[in-house]
GROMACS .gro file of C-alpha atoms in nm:
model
  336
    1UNK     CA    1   3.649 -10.726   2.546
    2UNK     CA    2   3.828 -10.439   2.419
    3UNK     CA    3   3.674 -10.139   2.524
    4UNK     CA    4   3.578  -9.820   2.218
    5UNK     CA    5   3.566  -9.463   2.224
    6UNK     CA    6   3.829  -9.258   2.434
    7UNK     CA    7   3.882  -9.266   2.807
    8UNK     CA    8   4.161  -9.009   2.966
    9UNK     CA    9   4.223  -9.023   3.348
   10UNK     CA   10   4.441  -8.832   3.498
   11UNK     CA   11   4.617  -8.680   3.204
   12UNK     CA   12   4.900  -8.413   3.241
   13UNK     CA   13   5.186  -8.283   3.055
   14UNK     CA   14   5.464  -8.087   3.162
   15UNK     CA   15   5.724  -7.850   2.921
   16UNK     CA   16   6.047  -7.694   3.027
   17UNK     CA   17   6.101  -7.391   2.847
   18UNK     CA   18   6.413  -7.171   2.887
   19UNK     CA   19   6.382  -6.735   2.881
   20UNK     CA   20   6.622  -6.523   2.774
   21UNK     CA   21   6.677  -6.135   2.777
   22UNK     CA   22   6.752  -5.974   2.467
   23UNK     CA   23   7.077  -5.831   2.343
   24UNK     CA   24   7.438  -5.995   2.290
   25UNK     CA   25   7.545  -6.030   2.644
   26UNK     CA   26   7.252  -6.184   2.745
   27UNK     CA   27   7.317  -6.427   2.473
   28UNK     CA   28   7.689  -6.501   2.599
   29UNK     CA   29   7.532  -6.536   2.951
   30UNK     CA   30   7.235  -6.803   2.814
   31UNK     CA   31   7.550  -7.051   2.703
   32UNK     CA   32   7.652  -7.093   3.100
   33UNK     CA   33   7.358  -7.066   3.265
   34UNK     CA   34   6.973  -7.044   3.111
   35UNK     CA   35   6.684  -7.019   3.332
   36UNK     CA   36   6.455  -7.292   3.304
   37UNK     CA   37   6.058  -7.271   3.345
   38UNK     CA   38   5.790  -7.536   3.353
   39UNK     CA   39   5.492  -7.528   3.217
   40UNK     CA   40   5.135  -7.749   3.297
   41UNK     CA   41   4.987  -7.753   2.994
   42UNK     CA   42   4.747  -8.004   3.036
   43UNK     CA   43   4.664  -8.039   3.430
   44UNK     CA   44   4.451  -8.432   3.545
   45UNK     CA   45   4.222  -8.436   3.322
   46UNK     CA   46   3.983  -8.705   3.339
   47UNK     CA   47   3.682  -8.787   3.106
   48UNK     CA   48   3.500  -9.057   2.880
   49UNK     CA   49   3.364  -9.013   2.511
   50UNK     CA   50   3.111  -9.329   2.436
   51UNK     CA   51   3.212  -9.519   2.056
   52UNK     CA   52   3.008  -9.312   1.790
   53UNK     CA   53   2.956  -8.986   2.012
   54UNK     CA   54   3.091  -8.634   1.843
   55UNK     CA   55   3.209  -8.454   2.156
   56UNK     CA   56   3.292  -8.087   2.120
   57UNK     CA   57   3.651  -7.959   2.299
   58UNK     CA   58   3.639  -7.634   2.361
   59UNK     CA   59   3.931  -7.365   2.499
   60UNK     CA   60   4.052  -7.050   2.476
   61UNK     CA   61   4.408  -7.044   2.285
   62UNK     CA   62   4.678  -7.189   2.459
   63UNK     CA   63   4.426  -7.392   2.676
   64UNK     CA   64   4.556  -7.703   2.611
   65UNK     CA   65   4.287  -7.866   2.329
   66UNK     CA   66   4.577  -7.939   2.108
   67UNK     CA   67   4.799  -8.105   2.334
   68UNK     CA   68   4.543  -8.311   2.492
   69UNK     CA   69   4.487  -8.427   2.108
   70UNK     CA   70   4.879  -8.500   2.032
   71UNK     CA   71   4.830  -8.739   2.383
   72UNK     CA   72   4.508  -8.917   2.257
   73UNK     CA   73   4.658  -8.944   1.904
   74UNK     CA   74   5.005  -9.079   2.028
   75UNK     CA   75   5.211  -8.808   1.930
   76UNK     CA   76   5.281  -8.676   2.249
   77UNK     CA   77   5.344  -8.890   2.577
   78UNK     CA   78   5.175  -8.788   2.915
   79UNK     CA   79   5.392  -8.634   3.186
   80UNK     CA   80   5.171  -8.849   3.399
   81UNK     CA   81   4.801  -9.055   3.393
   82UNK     CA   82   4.671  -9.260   3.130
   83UNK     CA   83   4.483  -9.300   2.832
   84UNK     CA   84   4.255  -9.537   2.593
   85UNK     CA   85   4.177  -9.479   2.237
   86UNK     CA   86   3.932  -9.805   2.127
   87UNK     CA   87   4.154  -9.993   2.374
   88UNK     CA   88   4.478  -9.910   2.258
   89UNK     CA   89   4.725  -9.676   2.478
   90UNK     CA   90   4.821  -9.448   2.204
   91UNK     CA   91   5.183  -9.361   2.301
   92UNK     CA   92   5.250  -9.709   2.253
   93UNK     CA   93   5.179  -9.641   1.873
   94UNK     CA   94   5.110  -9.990   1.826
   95UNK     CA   95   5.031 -10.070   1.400
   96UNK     CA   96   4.654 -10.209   1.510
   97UNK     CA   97   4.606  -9.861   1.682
   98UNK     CA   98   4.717  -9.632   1.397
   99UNK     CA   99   4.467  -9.813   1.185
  100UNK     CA  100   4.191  -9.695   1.410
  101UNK     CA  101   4.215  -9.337   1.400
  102UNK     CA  102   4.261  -8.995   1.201
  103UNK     CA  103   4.423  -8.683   1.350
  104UNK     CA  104   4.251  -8.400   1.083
  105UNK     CA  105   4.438  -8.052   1.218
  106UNK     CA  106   4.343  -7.715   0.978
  107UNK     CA  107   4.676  -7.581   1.058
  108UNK     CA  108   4.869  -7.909   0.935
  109UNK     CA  109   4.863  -8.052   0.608
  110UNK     CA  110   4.948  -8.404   0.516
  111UNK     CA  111   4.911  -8.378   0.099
  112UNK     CA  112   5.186  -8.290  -0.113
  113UNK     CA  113   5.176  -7.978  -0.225
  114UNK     CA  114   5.323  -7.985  -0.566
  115UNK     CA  115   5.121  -8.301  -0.672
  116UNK     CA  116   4.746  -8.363  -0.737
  117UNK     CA  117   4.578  -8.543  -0.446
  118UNK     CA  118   4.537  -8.840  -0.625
  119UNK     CA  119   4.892  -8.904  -0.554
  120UNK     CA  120   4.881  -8.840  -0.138
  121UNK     CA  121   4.533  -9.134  -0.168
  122UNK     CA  122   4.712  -9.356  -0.316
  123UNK     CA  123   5.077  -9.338  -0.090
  124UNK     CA  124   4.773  -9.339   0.185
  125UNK     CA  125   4.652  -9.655   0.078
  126UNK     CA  126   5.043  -9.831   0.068
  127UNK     CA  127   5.045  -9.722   0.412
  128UNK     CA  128   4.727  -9.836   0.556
  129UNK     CA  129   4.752 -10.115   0.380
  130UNK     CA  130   4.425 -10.112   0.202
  131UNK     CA  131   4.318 -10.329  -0.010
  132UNK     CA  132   4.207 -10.256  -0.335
  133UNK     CA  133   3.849 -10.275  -0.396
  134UNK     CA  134   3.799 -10.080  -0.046
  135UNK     CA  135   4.044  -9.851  -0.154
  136UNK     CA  136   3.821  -9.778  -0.456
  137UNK     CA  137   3.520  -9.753  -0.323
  138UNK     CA  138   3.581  -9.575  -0.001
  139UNK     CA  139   3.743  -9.312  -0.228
  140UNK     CA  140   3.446  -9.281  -0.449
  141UNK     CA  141   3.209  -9.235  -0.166
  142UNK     CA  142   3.425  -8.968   0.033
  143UNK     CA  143   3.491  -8.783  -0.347
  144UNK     CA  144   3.112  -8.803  -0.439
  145UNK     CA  145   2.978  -8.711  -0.047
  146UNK     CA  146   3.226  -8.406  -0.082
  147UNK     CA  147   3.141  -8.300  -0.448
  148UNK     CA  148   3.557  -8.304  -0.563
  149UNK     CA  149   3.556  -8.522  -0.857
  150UNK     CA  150   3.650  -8.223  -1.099
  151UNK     CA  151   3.957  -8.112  -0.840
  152UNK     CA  152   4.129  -8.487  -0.808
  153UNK     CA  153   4.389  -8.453  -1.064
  154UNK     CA  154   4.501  -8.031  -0.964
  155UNK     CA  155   4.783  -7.996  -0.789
  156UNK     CA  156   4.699  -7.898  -0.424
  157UNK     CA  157   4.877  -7.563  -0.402
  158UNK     CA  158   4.674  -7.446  -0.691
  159UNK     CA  159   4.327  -7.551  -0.484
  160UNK     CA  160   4.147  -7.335  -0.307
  161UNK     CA  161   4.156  -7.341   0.119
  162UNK     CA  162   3.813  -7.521   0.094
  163UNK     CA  163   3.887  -7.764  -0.150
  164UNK     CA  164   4.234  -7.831   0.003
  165UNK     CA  165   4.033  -7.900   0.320
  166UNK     CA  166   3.800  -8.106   0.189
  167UNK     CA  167   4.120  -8.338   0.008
  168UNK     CA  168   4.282  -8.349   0.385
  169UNK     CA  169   3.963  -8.515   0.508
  170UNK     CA  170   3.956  -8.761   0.215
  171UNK     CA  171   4.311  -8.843   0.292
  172UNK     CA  172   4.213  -8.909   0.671
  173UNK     CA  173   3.900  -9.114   0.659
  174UNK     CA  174   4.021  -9.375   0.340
  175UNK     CA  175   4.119  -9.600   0.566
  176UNK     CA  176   3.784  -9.593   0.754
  177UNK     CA  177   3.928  -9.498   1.092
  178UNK     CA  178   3.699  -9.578   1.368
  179UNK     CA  179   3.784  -9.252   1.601
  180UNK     CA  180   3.884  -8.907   1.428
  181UNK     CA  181   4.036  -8.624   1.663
  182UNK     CA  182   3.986  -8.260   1.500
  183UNK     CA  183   4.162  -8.004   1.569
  184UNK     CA  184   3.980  -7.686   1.429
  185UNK     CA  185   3.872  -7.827   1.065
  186UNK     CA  186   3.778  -7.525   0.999
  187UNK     CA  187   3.979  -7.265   1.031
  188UNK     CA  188   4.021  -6.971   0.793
  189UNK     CA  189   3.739  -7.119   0.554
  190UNK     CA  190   3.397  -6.950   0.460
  191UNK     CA  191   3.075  -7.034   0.586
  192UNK     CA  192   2.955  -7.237   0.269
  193UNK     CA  193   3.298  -7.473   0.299
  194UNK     CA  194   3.225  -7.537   0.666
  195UNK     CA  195   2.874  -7.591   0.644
  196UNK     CA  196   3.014  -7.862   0.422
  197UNK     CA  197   3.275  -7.987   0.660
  198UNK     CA  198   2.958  -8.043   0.896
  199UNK     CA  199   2.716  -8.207   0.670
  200UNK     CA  200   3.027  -8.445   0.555
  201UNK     CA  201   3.085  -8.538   0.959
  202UNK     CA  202   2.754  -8.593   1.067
  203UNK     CA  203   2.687  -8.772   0.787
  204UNK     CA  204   3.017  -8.953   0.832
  205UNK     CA  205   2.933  -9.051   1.185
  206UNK     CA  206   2.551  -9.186   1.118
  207UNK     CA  207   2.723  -9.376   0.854
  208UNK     CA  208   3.018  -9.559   1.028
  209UNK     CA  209   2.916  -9.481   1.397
  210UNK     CA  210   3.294  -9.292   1.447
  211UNK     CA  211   3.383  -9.143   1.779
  212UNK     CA  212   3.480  -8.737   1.743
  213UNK     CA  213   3.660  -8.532   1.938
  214UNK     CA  214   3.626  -8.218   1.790
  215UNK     CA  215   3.793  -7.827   1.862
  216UNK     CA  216   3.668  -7.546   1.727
  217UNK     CA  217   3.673  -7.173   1.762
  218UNK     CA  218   3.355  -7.147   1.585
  219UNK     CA  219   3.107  -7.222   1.835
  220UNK     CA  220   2.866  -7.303   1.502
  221UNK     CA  221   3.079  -7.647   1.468
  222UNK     CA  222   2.996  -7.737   1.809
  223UNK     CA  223   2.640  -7.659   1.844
  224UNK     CA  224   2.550  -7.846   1.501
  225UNK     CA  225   2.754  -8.194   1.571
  226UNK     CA  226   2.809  -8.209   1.943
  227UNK     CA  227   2.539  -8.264   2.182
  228UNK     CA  228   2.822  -8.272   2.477
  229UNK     CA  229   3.094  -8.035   2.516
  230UNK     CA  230   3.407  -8.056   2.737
  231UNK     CA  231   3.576  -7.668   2.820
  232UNK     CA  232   3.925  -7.642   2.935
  233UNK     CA  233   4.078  -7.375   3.034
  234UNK     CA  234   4.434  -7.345   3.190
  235UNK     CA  235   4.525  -7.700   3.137
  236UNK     CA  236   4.212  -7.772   3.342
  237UNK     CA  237   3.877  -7.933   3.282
  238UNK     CA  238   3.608  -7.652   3.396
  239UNK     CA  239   3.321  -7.862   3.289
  240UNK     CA  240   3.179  -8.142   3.107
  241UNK     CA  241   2.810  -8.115   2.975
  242UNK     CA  242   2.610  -7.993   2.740
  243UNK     CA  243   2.580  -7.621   2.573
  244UNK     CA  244   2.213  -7.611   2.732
  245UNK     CA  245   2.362  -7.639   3.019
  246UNK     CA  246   2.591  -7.360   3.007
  247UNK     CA  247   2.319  -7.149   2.900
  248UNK     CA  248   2.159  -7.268   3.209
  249UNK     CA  249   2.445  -7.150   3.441
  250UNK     CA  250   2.417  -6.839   3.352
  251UNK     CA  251   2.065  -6.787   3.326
  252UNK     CA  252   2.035  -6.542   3.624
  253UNK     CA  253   2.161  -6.242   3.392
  254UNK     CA  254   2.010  -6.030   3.147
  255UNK     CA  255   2.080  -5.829   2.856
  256UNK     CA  256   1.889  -5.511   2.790
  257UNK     CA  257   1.890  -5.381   2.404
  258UNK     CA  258   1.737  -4.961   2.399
  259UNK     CA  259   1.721  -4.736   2.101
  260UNK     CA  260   1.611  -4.367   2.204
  261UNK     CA  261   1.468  -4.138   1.995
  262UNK     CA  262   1.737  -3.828   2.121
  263UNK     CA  263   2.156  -3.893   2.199
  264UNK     CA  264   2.171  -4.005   2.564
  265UNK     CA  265   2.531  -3.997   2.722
  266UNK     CA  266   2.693  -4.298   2.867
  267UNK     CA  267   2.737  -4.177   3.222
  268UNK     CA  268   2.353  -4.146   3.271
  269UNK     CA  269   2.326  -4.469   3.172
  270UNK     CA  270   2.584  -4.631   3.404
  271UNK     CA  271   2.369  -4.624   3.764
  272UNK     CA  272   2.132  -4.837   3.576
  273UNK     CA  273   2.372  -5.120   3.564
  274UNK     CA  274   2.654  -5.262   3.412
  275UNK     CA  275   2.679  -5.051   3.033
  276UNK     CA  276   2.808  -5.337   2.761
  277UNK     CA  277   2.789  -5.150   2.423
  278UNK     CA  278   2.680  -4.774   2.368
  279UNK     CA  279   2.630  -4.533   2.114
  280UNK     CA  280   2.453  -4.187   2.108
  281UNK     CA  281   2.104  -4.370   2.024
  282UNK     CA  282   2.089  -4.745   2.142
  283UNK     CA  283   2.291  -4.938   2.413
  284UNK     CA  284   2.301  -5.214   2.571
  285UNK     CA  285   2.308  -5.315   2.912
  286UNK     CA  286   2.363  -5.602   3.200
  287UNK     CA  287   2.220  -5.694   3.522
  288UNK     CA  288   2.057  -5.991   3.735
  289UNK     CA  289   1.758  -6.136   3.578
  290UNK     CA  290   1.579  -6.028   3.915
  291UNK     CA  291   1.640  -5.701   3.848
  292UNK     CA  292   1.515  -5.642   3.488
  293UNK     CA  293   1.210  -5.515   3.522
  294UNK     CA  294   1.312  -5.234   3.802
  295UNK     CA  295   1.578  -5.162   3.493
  296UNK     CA  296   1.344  -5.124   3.236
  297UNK     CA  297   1.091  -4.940   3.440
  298UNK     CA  298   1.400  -4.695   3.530
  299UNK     CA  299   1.518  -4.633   3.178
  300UNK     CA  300   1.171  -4.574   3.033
  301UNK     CA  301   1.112  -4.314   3.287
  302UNK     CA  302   1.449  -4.133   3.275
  303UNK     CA  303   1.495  -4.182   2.887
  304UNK     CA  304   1.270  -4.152   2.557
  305UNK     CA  305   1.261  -4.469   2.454
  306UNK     CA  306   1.218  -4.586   2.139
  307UNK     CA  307   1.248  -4.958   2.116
  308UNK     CA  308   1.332  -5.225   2.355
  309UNK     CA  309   1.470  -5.573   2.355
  310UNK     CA  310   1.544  -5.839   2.657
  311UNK     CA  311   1.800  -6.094   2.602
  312UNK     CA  312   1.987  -6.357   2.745
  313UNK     CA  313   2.349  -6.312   2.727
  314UNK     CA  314   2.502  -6.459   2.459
  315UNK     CA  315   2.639  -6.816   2.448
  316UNK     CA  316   3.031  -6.743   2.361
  317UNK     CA  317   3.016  -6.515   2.636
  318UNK     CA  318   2.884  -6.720   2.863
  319UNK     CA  319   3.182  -7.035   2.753
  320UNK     CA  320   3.416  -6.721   2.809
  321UNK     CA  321   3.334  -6.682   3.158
  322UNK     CA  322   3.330  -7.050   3.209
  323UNK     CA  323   3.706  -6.997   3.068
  324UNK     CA  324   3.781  -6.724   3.346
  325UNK     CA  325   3.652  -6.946   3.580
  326UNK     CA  326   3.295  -6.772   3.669
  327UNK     CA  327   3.133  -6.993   3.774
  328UNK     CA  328   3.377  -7.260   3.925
  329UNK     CA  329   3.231  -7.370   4.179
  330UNK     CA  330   2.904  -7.445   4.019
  331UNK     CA  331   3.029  -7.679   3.778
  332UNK     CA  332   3.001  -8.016   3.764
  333UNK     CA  333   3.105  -8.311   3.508
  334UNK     CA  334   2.714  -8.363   3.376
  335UNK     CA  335   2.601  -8.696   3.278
  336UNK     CA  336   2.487  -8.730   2.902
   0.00000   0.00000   0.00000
């Protein structure tokens, strides 16, 4: 039985690069002889995404998200390991396979520019091979779930980024695909167009039970759709769980919000612990959750103190550090 959903083992890829100095002579010197590097972008990475699950990827830039995506979506070929998308190795860019999937990237658009949408569907539809009556109503239900009817016959260069978006999604999903790969849908767009992105995804998924791998520098995205996240950093899986979870590593530190009622400098504040924001009347502070109420005690003694908050520290930090590799050796791949 042909296995859904994604499975990766192993996975790396490999890029020689060449550097060269500036200036004329180092150009004459680059025909003869050019210095080659390699690169690991993408470094054995292993993991498994379930059929219907919406899996957040997450990565600082130059991670690796997007070339992990170009593997899974056949684009690129693996320098080494292997790879399953609903069964099919997708380097092998079989027909069956391409009919299975979408590859949505907010940087990359598929329309043409110069013509309405309308045109992109239906070249979309000669390729997929759709048939008509699907055609027709699988457009009507992505046009009315996205709210575009009035936009369908504009050209797209004359749309705005949200409604252009929201056309590159139509143009991905007519053919029903039955695993999408995301690469940051939504860039650059406002926080009304991507709270539409969302709604149309998760409503997407509960409808057609669609696998998701989704990448995202707006940590919103993941913590609406994705119940598991996967963070890479350096070409590496760091960890494999949920965002709970991460909050949960890092639970042993605490933030430490004051407000004074007179200016108090920044040195006198700095054998309290570790100073993270400060201005003449409020600042904020870190140290181990242990030590917060010694902290608090201290500052309200030394300082007139006008209001005080306790916090943990925030979430994007906390992925951040995950990024810099933290805590490393306290991560495992959690099971869902």
């Amino acid at each position: 039985m042909m296995q859904r959903g994604i499975v990766a083992e192993g996975l790396c890829r490999d890029f020689v690069y060449y550097e060269k100095e500036a200036g004329m002579k180092s150009s004459v010197k680059n025909l003869f002889h050019r210095s080659k590097k390699l690169r690991h972008a993408v470094k054995d990475i292993s993991f498994r995404i379930p059929e219907g699950e919406i899996v957040g990827f997450l990565g600082p830039n130059g991670a690796g998200k997007t070339t992990t995506i170009k593997m899974l979506s056949g684009i690129l070929c693996p320098t080494s390991g292997s790879a399953w998308v609903n069964g099919y190795v997708p380097w092998e860019r079989k027909n069956a396979f391409k009919k299975q999937f979408a590859y949505v990237a907010g940087q990359k658009s598929q329309l043409w520019p110069n013509l309405p949408a309308m045109d992109s569907f239906e070249l979309n539809k000669s390729i997929y091979e759709i048939p008509e009556g699907e055609y027709r109503k699988t457009l009507q239900e992505l046009v009315g779930l996205f709210g575009v009817e009035d936009f369908l016959k504009v050209q797209v260069r004359r749309l705005s980024l949200g409604e252009r978006m929201k056309m590159e999604m139509i143009a991905a999903l007519l053919h029903r695909p039955r695993v999408i790969l995301l690469d940051e849908p939504t860039i650059g767009l406002d926080f009304i167009a991507q709270s539409g992105i969302r709604d149309f995804l998760k409503d997407y998924n509960q409808r057609y039970g669609a696998t998701m791998l989704l990448t995202s520098h707006y940590l919103k995205d993941v913590e609406e759709l994705c119940r598991r996240t996967l963070v890479i950093s350096r070409g590496s899986l760091v960890y494999d769980g949920t965002l709970e979870r991460i909050r949960d590593l890092f639970s042993d530190r605490r933030v430490i919000r004051v407000s004074w009622s007179r200016p108090v400098p920044r040195e006198a504040l700095e054998r309290f612990g570790a100073v993270r924001e400060w201005e003449p009347l409020k600042a904020s502070l870190e140290c181990a959750a242990a030590e917060t109420a010694g902290m608090i005690r201290g500052l309200c003694e030394a300082f007139p103190a006008a209001d005080l908050e306790i916090g943990a520290v925030p979430l994007e930090e906390n992925i951040s550090r995950l990024y810099a590799g933290e805590k490393e050796t306290e991560i495992c791949h959690e099971e869902i």
